PDB file of C-alpha atoms in Angstrom:
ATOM      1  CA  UNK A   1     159.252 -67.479  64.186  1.00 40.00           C
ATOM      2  CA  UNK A   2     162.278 -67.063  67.015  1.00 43.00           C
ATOM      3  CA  UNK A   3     165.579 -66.134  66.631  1.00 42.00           C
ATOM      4  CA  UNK A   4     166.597 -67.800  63.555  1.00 41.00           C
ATOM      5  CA  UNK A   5     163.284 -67.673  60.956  1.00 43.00           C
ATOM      6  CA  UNK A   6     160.242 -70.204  60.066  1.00 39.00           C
ATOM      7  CA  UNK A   7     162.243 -71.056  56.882  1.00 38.00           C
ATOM      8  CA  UNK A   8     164.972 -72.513  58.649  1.00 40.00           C
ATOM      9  CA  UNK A   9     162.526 -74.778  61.085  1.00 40.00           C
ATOM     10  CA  UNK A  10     160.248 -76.167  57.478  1.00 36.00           C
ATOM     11  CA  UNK A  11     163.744 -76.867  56.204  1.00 38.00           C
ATOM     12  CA  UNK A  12     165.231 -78.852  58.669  1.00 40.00           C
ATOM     13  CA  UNK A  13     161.996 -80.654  59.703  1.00 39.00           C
ATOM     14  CA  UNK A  14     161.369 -81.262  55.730  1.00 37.00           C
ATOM     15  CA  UNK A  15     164.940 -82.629  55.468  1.00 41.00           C
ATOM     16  CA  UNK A  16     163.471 -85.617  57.717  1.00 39.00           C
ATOM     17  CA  UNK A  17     162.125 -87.962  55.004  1.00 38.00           C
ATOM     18  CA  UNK A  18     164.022 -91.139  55.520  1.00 40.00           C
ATOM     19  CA  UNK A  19     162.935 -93.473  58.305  1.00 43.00           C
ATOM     20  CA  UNK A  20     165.075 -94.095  61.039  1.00 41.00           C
ATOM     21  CA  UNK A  21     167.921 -96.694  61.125  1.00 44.00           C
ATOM     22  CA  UNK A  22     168.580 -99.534  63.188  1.00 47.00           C
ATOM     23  CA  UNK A  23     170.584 -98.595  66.168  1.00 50.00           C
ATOM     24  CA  UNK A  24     174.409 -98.940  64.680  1.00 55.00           C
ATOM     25  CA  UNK A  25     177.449 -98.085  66.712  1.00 54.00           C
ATOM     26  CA  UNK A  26     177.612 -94.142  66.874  1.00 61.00           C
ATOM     27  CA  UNK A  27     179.723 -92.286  64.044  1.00 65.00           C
ATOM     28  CA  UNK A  28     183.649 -92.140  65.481  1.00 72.00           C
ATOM     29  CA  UNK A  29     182.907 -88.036  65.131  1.00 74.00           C
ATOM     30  CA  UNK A  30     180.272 -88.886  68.096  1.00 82.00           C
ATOM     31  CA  UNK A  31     182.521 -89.922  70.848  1.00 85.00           C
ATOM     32  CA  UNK A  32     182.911 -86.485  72.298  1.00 85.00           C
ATOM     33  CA  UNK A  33     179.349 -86.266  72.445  1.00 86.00           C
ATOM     34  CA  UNK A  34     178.822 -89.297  73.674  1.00 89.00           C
ATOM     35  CA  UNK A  35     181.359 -88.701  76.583  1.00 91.00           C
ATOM     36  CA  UNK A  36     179.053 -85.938  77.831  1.00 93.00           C
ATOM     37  CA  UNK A  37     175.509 -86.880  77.036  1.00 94.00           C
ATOM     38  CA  UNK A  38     176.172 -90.703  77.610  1.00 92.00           C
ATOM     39  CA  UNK A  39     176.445 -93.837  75.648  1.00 88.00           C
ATOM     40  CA  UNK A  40     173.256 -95.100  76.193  1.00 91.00           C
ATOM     41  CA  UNK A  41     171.161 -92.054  76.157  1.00 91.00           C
ATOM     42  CA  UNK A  42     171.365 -90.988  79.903  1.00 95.00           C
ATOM     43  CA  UNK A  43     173.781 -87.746  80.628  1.00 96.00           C
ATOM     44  CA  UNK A  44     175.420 -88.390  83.855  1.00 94.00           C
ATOM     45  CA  UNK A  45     177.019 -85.216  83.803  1.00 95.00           C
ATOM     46  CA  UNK A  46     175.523 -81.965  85.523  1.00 96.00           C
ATOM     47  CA  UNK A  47     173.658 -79.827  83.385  1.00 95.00           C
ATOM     48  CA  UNK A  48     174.073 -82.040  80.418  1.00 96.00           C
ATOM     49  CA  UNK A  49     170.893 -83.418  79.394  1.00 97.00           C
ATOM     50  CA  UNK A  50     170.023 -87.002  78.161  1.00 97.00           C
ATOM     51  CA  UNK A  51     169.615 -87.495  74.319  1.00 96.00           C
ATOM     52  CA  UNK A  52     167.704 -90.950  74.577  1.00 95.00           C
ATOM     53  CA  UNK A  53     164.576 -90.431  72.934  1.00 93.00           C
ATOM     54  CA  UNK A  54     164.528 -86.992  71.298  1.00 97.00           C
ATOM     55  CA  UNK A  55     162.811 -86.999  68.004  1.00 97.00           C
ATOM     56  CA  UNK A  56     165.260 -86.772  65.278  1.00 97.00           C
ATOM     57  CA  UNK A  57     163.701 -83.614  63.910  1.00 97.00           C
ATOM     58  CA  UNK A  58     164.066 -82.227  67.162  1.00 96.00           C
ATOM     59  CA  UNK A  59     167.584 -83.041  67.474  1.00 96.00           C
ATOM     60  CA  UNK A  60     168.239 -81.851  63.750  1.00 96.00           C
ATOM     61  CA  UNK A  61     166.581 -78.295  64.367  1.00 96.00           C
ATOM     62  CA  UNK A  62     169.145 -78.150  67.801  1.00 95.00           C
ATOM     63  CA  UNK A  63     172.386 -79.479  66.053  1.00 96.00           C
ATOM     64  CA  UNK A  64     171.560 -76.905  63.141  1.00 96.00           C
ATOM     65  CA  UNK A  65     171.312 -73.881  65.322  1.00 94.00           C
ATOM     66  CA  UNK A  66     174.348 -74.872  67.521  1.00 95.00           C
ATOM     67  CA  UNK A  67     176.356 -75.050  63.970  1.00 96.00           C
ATOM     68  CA  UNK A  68     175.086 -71.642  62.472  1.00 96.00           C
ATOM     69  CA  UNK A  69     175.482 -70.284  66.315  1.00 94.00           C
ATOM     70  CA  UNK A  70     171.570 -69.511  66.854  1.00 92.00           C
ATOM     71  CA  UNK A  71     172.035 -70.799  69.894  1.00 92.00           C
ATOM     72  CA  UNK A  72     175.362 -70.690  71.989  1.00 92.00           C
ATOM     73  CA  UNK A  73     176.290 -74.012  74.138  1.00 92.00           C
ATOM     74  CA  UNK A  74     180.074 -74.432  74.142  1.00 91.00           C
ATOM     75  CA  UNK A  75     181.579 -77.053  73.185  1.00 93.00           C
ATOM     76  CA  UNK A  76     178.701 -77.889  71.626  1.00 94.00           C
ATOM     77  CA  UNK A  77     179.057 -74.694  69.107  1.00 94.00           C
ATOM     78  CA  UNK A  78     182.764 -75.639  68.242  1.00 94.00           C
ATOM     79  CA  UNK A  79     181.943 -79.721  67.865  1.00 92.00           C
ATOM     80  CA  UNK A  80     178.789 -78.805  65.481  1.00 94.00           C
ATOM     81  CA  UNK A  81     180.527 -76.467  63.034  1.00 94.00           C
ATOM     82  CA  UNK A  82     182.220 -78.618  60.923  1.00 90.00           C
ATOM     83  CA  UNK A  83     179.483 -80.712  60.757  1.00 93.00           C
ATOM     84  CA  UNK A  84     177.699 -81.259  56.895  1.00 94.00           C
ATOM     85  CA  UNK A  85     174.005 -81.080  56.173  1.00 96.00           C
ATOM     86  CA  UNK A  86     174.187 -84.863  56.142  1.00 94.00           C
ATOM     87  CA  UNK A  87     176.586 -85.418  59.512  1.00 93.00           C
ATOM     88  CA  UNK A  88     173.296 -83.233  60.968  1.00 94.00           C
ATOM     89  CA  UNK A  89     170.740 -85.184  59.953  1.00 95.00           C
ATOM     90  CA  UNK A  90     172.612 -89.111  60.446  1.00 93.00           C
ATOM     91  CA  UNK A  91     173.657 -87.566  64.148  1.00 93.00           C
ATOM     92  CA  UNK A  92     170.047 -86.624  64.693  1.00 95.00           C
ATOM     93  CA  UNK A  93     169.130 -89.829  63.482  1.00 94.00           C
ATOM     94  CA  UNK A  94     171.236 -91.932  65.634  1.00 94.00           C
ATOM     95  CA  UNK A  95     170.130 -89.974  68.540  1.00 94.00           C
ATOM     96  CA  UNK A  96     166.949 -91.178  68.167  1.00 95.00           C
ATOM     97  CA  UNK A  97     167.839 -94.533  68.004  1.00 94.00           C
ATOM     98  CA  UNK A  98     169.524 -94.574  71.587  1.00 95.00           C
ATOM     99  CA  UNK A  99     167.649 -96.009  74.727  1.00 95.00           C
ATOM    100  CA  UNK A 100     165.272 -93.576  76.814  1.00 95.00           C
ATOM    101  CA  UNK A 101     166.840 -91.926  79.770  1.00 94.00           C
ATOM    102  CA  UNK A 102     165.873 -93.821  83.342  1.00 90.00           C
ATOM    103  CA  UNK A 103     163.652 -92.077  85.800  1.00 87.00           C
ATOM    104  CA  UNK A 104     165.609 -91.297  89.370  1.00 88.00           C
ATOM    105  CA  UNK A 105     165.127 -94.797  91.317  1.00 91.00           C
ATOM    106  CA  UNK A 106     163.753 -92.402  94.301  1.00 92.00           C
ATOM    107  CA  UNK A 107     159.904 -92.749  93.232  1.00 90.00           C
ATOM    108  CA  UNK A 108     159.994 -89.014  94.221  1.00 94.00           C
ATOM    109  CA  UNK A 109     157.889 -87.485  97.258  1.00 97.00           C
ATOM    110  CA  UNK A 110     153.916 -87.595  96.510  1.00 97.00           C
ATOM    111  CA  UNK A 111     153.228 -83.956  96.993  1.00 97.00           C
ATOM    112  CA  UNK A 112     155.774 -83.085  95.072  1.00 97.00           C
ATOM    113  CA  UNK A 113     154.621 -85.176  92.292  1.00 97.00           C
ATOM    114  CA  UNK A 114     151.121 -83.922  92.538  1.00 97.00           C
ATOM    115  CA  UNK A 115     152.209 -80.294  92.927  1.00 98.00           C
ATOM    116  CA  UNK A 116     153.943 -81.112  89.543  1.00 97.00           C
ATOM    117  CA  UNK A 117     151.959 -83.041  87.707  1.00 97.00           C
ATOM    118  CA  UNK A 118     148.762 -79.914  88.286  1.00 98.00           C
ATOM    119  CA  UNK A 119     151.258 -77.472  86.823  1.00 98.00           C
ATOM    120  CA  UNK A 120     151.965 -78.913  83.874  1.00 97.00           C
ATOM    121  CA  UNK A 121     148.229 -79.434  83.584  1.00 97.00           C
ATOM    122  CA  UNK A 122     147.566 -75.682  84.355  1.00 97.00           C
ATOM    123  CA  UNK A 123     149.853 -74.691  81.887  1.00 96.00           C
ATOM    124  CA  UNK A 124     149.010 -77.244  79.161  1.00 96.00           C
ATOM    125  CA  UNK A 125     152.582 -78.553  78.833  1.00 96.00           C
ATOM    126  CA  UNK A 126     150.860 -81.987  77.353  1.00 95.00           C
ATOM    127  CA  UNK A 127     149.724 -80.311  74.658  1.00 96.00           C
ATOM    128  CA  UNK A 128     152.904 -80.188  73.096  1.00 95.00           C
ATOM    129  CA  UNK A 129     155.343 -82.065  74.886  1.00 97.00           C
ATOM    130  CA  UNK A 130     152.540 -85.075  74.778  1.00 97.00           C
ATOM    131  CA  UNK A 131     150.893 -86.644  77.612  1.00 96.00           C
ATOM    132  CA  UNK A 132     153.512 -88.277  78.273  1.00 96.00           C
ATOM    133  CA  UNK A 133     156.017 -85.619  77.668  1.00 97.00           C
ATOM    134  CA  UNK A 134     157.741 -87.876  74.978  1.00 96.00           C
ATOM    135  CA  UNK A 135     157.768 -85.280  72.673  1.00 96.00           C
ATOM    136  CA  UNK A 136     157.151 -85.121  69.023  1.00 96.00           C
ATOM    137  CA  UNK A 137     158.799 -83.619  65.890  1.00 94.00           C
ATOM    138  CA  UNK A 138     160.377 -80.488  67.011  1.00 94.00           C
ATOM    139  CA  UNK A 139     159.464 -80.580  70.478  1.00 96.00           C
ATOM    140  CA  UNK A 140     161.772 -82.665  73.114  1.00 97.00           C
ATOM    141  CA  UNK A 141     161.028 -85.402  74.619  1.00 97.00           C
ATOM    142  CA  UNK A 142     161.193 -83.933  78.703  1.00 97.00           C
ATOM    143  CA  UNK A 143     159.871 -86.785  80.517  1.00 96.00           C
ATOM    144  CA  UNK A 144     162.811 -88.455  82.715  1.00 95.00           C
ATOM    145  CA  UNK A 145     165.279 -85.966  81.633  1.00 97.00           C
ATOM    146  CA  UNK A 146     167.774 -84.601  84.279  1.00 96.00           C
ATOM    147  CA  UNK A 147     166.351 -82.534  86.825  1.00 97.00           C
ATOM    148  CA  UNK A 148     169.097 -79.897  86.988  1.00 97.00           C
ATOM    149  CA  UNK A 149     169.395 -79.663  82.887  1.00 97.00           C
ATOM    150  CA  UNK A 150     164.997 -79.021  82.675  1.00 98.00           C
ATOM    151  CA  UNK A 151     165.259 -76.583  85.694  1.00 98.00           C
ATOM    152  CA  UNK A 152     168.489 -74.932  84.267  1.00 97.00           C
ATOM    153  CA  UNK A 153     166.788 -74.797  80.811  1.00 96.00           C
ATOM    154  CA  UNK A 154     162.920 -73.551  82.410  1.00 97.00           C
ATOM    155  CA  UNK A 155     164.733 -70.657  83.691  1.00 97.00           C
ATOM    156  CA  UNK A 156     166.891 -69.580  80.663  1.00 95.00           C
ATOM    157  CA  UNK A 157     163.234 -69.715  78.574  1.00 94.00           C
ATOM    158  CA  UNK A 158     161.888 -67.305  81.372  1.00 95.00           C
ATOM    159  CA  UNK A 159     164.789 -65.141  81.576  1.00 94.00           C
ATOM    160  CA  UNK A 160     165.430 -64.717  77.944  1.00 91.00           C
ATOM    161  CA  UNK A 161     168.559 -66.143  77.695  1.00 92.00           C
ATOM    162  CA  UNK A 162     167.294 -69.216  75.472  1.00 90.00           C
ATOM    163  CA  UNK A 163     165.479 -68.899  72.889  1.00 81.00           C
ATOM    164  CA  UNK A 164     163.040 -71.255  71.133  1.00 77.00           C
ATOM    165  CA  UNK A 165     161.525 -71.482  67.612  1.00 74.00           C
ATOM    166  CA  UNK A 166     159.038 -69.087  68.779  1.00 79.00           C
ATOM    167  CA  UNK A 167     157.788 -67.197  71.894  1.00 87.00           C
ATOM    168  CA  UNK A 168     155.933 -69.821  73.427  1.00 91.00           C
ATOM    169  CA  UNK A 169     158.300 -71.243  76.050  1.00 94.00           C
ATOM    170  CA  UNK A 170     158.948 -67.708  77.436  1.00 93.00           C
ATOM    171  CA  UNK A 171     155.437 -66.706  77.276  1.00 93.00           C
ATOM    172  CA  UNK A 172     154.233 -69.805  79.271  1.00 94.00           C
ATOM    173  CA  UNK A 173     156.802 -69.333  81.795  1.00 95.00           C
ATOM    174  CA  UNK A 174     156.436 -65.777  82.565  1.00 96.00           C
ATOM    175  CA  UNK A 175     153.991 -65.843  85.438  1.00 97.00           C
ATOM    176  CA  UNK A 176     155.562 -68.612  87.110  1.00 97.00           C
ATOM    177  CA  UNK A 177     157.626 -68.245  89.959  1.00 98.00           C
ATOM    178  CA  UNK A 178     160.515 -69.798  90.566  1.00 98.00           C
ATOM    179  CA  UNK A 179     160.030 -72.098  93.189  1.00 98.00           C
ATOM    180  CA  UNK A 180     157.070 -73.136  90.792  1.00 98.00           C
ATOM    181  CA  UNK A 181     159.860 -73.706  87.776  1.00 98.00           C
ATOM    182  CA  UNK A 182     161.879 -76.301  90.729  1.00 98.00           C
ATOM    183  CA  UNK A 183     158.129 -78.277  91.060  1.00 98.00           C
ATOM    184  CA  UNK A 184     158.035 -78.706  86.929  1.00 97.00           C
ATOM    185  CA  UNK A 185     161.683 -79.925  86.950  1.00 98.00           C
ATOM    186  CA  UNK A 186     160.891 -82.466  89.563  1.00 97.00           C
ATOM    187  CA  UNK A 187     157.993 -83.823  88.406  1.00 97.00           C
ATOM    188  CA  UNK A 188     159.156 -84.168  84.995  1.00 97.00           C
ATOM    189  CA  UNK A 189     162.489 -86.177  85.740  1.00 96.00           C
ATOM    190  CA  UNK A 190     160.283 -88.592  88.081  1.00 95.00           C
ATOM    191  CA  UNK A 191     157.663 -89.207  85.440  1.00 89.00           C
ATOM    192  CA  UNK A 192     157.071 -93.006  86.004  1.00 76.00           C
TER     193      UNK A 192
END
């Protein structure tokens, strides 16, 4: 499995056995995260994407492999490595907690949309981001994310320069061109 192991993955996804908390005001260590990825769940910064929404396993699995440096996102490596088993999983669970990012208020353009929409049918990106690309478990939650963060991230999985739990992002995005990769990222961040 990937880059870091299928042992690693069962762990941190068994490690999820308590059910989420209310939301509470964010852990004081969260404030520099916070200042990037936003308060309320929607990053406003370039490149940064939104947390609102992401399953707490999901967000567990990422904060885990940014603290053993699986996978290398400053400052996110240096904020995550003095961070306990249990600082991983209450971050991961407050993450969840925080509102779902906002769609663009431009609707989008219709062709666009469509053009969009077909390629994530094509390529059966439903199956396991969900229809409704909220994600599940240890898959992200895409739908309304930023456009230049999923585009950004779409071509690192084709290029080889992210890595997932397994092959399958790369292997799905291999025959796509490019311009193709800038239709996903625009449908998904206008999902209404």
């Amino acid at each position: 499995m990937g880059d870091f192991g299928a042992g690693c993955v069962v762990a941190a996804i068994l490690a999820i056995s308590l059910p989420l908390p209310a939301r509470a005001a964010p852990p004081e260590r969260l404030e520099p995260c916070l200042a990037c990825h936003g308060t309320e769940g929607q990053s406003e910064t370039p490149e940064v994407p939104s947390l609102g929404g992401q399953p707490s396993p999901y967000s567990l699995i990422q904060l885990f492999m940014f603290r053993e440096g699986l996978r290398i996102a400053e400052p996110m490596n240096a904020l995550a490595k003095e961070l306990t088993d249990g600082d991983l999983q209450s971050t991961a669970d407050f993450i969840a907690t925080l509102p779902l990012p906002r769609p663009p208020a431009d609707p989008g353009e219709p062709p666009r949309i469509e053009q969009g929409r077909a390629l994530t049918r094509q390529n059966r990106c439903d199956v396991c981001h969900r229809p409704d690309f909220s994600g599940q478990a240890n898959v992200p939650r895409i739908a309304d994310q930023r456009e230049d963060y999923l585009l950004k991230t779409l071509r690192e999985y084709k290029s080889g320069a992210r890595h997932g739990y397994d092959a399958t992002m790369a292997e799905v995005l291999q025959p796509l061109q490019d311009t193709q990769l800038v239709e996903l990222a625009y449908y998904l961040a206008h999902i209404r």
